[in-house]
mmCIF file of C-alpha atoms and ligand atoms in Angstrom:
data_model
loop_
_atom_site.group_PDB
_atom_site.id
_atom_site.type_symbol
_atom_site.label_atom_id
_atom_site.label_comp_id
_atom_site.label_asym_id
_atom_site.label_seq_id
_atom_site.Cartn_x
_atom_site.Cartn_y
_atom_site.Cartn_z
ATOM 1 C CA UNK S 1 8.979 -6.744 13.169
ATOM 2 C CA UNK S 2 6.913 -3.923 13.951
ATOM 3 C CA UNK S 3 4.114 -4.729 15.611
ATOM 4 C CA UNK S 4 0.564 -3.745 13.973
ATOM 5 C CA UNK S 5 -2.699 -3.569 14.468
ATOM 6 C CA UNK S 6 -5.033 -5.394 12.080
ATOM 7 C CA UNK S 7 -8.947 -5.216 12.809
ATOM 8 C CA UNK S 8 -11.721 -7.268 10.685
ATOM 9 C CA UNK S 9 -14.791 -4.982 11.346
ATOM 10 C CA UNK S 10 -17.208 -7.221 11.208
ATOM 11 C CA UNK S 11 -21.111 -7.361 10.597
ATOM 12 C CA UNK S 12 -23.970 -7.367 8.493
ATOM 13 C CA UNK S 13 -24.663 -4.327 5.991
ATOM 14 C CA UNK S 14 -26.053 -1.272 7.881
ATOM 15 C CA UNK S 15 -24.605 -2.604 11.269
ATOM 16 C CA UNK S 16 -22.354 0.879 11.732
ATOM 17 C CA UNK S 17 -18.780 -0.655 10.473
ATOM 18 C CA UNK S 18 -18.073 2.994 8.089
ATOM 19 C CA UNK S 19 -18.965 4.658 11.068
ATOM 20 C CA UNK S 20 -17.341 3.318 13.457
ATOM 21 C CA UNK S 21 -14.182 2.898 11.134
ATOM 22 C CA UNK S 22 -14.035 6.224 10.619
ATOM 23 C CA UNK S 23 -13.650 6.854 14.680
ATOM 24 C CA UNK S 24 -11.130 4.085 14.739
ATOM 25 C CA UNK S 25 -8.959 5.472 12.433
ATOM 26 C CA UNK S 26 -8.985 9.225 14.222
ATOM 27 C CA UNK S 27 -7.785 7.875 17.013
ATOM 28 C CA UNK S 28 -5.128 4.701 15.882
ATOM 29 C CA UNK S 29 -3.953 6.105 12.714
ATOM 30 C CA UNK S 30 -4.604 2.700 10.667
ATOM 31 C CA UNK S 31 -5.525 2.390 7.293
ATOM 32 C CA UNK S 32 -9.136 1.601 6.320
ATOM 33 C CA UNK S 33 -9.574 -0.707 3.849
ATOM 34 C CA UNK S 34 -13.592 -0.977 2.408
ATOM 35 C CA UNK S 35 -13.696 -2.918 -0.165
ATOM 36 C CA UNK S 36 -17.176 -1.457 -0.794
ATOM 37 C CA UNK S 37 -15.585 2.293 -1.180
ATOM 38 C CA UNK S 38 -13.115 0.956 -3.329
ATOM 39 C CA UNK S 39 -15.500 -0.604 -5.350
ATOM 40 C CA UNK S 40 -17.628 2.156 -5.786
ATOM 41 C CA UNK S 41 -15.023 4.989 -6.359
ATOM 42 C CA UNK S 42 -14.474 2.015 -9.879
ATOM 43 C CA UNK S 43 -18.250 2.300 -10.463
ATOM 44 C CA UNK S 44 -17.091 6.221 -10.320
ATOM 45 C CA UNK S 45 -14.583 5.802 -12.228
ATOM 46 C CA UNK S 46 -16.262 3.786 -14.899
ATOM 47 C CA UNK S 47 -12.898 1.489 -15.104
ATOM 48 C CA UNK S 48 -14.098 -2.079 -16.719
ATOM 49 C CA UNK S 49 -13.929 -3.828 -12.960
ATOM 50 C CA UNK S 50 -16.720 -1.310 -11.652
ATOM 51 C CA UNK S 51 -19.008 -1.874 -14.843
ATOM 52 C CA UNK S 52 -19.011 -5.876 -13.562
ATOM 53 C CA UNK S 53 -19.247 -4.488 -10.241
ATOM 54 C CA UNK S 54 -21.797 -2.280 -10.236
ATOM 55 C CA UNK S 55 -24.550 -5.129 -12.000
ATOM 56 C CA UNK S 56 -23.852 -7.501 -9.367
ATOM 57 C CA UNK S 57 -23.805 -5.036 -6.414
ATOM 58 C CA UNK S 58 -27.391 -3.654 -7.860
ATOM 59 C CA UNK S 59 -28.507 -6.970 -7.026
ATOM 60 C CA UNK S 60 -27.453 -6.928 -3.659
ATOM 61 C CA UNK S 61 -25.016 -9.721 -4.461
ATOM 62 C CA UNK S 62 -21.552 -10.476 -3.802
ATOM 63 C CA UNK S 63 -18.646 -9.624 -5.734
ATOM 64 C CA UNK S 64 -16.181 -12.478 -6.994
ATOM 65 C CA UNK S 65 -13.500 -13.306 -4.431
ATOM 66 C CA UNK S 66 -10.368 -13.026 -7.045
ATOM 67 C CA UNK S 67 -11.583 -9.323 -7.691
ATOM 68 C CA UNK S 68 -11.666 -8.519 -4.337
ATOM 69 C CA UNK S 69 -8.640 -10.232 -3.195
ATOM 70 C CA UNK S 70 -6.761 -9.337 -6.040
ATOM 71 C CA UNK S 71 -7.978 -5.009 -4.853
ATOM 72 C CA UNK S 72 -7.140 -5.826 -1.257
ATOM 73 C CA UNK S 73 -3.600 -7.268 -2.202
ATOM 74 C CA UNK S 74 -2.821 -3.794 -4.766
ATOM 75 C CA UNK S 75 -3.956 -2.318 -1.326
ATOM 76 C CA UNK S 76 -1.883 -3.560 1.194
ATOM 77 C CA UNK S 77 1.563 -3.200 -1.024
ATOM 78 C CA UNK S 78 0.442 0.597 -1.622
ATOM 79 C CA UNK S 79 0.664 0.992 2.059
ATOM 80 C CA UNK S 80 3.412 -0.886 3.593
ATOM 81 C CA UNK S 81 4.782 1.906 6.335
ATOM 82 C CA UNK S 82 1.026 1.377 7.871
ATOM 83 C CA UNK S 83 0.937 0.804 11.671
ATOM 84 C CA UNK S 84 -2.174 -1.087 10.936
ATOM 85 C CA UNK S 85 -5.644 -1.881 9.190
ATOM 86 C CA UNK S 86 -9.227 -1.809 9.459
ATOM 87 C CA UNK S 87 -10.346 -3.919 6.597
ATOM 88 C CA UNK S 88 -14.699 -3.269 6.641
ATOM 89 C CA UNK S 89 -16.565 -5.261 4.487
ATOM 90 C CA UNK S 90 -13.918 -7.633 3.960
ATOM 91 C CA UNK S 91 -13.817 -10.698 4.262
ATOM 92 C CA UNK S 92 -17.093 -11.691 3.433
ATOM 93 C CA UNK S 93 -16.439 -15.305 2.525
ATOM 94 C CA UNK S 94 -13.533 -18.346 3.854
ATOM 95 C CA UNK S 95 -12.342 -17.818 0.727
ATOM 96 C CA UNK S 96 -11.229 -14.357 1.382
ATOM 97 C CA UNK S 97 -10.309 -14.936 4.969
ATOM 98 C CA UNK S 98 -7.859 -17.437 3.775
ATOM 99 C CA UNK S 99 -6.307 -15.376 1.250
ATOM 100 C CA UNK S 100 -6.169 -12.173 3.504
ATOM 101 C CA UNK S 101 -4.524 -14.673 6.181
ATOM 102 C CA UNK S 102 -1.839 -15.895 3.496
ATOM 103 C CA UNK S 103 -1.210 -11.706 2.352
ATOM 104 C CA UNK S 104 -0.765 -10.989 5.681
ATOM 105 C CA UNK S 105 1.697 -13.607 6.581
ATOM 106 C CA UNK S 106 3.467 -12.739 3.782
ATOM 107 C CA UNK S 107 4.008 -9.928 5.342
ATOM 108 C CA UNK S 108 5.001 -11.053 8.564
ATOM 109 C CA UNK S 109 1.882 -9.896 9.919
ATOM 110 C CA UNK S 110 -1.285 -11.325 11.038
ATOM 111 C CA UNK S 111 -5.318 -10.315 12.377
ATOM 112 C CA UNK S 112 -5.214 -8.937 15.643
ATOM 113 C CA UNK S 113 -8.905 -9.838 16.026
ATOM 114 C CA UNK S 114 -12.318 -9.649 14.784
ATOM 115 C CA UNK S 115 -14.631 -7.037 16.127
ATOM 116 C CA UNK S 116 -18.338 -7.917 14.965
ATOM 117 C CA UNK S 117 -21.115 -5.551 15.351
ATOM 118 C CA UNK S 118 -24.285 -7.446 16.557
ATOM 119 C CA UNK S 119 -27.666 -5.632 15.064
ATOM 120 C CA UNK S 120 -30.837 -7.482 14.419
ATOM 121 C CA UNK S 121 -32.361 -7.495 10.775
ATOM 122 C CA UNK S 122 -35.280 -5.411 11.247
ATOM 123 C CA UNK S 123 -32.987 -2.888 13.029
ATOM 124 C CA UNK S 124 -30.588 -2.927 9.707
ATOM 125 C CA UNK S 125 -33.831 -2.770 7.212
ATOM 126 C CA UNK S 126 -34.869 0.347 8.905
ATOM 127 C CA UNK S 127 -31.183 1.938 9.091
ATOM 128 C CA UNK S 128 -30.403 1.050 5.574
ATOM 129 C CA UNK S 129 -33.766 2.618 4.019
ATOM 130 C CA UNK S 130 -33.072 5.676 5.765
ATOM 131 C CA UNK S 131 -29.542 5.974 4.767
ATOM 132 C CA UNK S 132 -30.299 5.250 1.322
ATOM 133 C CA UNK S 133 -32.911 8.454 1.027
ATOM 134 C CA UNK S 134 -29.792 10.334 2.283
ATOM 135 C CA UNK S 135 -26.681 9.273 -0.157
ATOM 136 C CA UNK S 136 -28.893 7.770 -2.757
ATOM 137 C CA UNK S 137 -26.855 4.569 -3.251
ATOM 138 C CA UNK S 138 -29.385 2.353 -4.979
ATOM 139 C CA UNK S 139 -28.645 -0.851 -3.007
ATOM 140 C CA UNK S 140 -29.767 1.151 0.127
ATOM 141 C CA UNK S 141 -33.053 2.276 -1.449
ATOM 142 C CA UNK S 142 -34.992 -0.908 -2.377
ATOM 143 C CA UNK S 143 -36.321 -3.238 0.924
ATOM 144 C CA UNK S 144 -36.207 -6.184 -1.817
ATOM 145 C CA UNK S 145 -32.267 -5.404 -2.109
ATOM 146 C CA UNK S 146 -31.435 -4.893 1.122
ATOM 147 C CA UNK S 147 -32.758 -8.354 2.238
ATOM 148 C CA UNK S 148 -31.335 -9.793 -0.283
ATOM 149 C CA UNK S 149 -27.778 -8.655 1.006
ATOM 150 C CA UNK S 150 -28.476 -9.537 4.411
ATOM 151 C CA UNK S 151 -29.859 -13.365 3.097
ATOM 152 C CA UNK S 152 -25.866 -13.039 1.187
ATOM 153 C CA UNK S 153 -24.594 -11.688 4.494
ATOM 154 C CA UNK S 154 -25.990 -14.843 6.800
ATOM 155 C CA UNK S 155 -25.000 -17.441 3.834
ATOM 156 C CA UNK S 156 -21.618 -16.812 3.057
ATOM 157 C CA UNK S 157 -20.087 -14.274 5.361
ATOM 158 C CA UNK S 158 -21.458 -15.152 8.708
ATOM 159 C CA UNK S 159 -19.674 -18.675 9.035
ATOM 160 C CA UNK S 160 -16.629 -16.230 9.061
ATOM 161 C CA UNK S 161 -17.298 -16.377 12.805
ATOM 162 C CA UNK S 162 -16.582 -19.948 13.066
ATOM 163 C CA UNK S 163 -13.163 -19.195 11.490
ATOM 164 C CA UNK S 164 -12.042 -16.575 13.746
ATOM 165 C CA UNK S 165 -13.365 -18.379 17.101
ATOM 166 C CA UNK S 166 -11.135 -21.085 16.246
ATOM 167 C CA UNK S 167 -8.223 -18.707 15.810
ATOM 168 C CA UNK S 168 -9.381 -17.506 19.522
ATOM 169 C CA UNK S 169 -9.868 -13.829 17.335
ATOM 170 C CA UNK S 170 -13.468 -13.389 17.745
ATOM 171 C CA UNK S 171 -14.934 -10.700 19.829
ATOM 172 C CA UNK S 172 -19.028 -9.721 19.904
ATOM 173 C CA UNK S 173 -19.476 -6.806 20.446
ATOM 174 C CA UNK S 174 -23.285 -5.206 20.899
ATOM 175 C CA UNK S 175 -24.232 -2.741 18.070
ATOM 176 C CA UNK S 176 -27.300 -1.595 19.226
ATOM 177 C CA UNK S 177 -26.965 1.960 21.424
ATOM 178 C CA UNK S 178 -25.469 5.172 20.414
ATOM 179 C CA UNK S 179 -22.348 5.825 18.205
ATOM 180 C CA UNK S 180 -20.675 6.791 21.338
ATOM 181 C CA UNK S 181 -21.667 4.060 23.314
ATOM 182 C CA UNK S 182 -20.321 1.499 20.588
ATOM 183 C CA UNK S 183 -17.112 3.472 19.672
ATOM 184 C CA UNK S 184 -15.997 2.946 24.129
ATOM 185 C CA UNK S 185 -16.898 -0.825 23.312
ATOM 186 C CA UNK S 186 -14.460 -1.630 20.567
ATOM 187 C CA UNK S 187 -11.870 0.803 22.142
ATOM 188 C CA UNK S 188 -12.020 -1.029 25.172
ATOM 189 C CA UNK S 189 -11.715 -4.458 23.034
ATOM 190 C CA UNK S 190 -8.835 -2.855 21.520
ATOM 191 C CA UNK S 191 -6.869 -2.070 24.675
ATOM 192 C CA UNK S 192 -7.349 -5.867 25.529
ATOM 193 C CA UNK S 193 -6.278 -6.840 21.786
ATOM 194 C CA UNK S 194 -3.068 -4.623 22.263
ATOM 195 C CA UNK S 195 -2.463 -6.450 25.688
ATOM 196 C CA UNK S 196 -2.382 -9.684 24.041
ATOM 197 C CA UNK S 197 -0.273 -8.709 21.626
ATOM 198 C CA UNK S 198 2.430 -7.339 24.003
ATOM 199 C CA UNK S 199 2.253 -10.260 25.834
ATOM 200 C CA UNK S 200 2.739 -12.455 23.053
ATOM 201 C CA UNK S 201 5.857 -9.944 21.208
ATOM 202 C CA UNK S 202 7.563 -10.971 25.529
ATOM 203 C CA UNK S 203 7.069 -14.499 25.386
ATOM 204 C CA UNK S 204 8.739 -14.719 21.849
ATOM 205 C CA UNK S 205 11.650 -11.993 23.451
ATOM 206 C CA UNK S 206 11.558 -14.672 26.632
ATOM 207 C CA UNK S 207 11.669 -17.694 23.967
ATOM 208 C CA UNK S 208 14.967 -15.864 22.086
ATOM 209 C CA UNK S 209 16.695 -14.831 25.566
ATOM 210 C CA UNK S 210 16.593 -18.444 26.821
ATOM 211 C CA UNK S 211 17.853 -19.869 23.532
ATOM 212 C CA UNK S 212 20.606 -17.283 23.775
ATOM 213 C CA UNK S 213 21.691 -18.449 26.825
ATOM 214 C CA UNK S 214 22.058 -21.959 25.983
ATOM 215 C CA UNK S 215 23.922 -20.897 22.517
ATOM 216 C CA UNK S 216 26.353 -18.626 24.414
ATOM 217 C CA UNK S 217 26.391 -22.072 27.432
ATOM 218 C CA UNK S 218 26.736 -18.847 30.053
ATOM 219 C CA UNK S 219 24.028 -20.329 32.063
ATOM 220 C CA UNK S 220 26.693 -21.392 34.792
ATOM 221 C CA UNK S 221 27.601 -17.844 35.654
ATOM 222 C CA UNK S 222 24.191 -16.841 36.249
ATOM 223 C CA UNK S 223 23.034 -17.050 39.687
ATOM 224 C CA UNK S 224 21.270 -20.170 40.318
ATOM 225 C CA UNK S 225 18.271 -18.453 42.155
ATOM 226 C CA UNK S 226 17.261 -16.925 38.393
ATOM 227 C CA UNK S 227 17.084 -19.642 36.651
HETATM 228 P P1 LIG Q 1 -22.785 -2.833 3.118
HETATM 229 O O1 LIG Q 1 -21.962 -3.665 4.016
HETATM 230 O O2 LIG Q 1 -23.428 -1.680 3.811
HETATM 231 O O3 LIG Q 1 -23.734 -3.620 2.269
HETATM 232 P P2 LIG Q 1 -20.496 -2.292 1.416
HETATM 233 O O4 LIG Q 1 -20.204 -0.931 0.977
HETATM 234 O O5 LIG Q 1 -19.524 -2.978 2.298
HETATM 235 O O6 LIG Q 1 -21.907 -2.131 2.071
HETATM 236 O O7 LIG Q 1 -20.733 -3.237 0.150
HETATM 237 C C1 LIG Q 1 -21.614 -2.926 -0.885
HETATM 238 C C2 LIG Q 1 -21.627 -4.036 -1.935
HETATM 239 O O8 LIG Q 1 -20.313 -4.175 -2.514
HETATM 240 C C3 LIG Q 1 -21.960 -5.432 -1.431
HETATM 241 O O9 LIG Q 1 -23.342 -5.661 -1.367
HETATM 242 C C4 LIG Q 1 -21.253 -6.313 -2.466
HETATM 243 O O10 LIG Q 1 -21.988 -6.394 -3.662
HETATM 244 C C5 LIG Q 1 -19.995 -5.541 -2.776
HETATM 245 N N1 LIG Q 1 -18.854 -5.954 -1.912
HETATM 246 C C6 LIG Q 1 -18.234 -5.170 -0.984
HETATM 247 N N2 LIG Q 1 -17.248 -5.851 -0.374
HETATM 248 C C7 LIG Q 1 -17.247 -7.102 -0.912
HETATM 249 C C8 LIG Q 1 -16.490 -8.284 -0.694
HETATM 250 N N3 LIG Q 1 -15.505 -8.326 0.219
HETATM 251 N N4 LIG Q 1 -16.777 -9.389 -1.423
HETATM 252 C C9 LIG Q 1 -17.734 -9.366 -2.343
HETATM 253 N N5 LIG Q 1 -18.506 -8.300 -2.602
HETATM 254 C C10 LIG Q 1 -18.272 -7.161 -1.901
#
């Protein structure tokens, strides 16, 4: 299998994960999967799913799971040559963490880790208003909104953490500072990510050589001093 590389950017709305994707993607050549994009280009569209959307988003609530699942799955077959993914804003509850866990493995794949951008509320209030006078997207321009999707953000998708500690997949990583500044943090996360996951890909080739050996019962001819 080949191997990829499959980041959860994680963190609250306004914490820099579109930006920061965007910069990851430049220089890895993954795939970025934002299940918020996607759901807006259907509000765009005016397809059926992004009329149900686009009430539920207005309120600064979250979309069902089987929806969003159901557009990450579509997303993953359309791009099965990808050396990897960024999936932003997504997952946002266990229940989607499980299921992107199950596509993946499906697929012979798996989460490399979790990156989460760490930004105080007040810092993402401020952020968000201004961004919203810029793109006009209406759940940016209300204060009432945006706390509501921060309240949705420490409710359902912050005990995400707890999921990807125990998988040993979590890494912090401080949000606050320039673009730049953040960008050398997750690269340098990355570089350690990609180091585990060689590692890993050598023990299984170790695991396979030694169970060759005994299959093949050579293990006499070798010199004693290597084994
Ligand atoms: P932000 O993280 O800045 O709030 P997003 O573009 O990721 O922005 O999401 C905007 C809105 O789209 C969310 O408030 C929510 O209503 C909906 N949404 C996006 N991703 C998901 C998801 N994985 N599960 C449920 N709802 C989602």
């Amino acid at each position: 299998m080949e191997k990829m590389l499959n980041i959860v950017l994680f963190g609250p709305p306004g914490a820099g994960k579109g930006t920061q994707s965007e910069n990851l993607i430049n220089k890895y050549g993954l795939v970025h999967l934002s299940t918020g994009d996607i759901l807006r280009t259907e509000i765009a569209r005016g397809t059926d799913l992004g009329r149900k959307a686009k009430e539920i988003m207005e309120r600064g609530e979250l979309v069902g799971d089987d929806i969003v699942i159901g557009m990450i799955e579509s997303k993953l077959d359309e791009n099965t040559g990808a050396k990897g993914f960024i999936f932003d804003g997504f997952p946002r509850t266990a229940a989607q963490a499980v299921a992107l866990d199950d596509l993946l493995q499906k697929k012979g794949t798996g989460i490399s880790g979790m990156l989460a951008l760490e930004v105080d509320d007040e810092e993402l209030v401020k952020r968000l208003l201004i961004r919203g006078e810029a793109s006009g997207r209406p759940d940016d321009r209300n204060e009432g909104i945006i706390r509501r999707r921060i309240e949705e953000y420490n409710n359902k998708t912050l005990p995400l953490k707890n999921y990807y500690s125990e998988q040993g997949k979590f890494h912090s990583i401080n949000g606050i500072g320039s673009i730049d500044e953040i960008f050398r943090l997750l690269v340098d996360r990355i570089i350690f990510l990609n180091a585990e996951m060689d590692l890993t890909a050598l023990e299984t080739d170790l695991e396979h050589l030694d169970l060759t050996i005994q299959d093949f019962d050579v293990a006499d001819e070798i010199a004693p001093e290597l084994l």
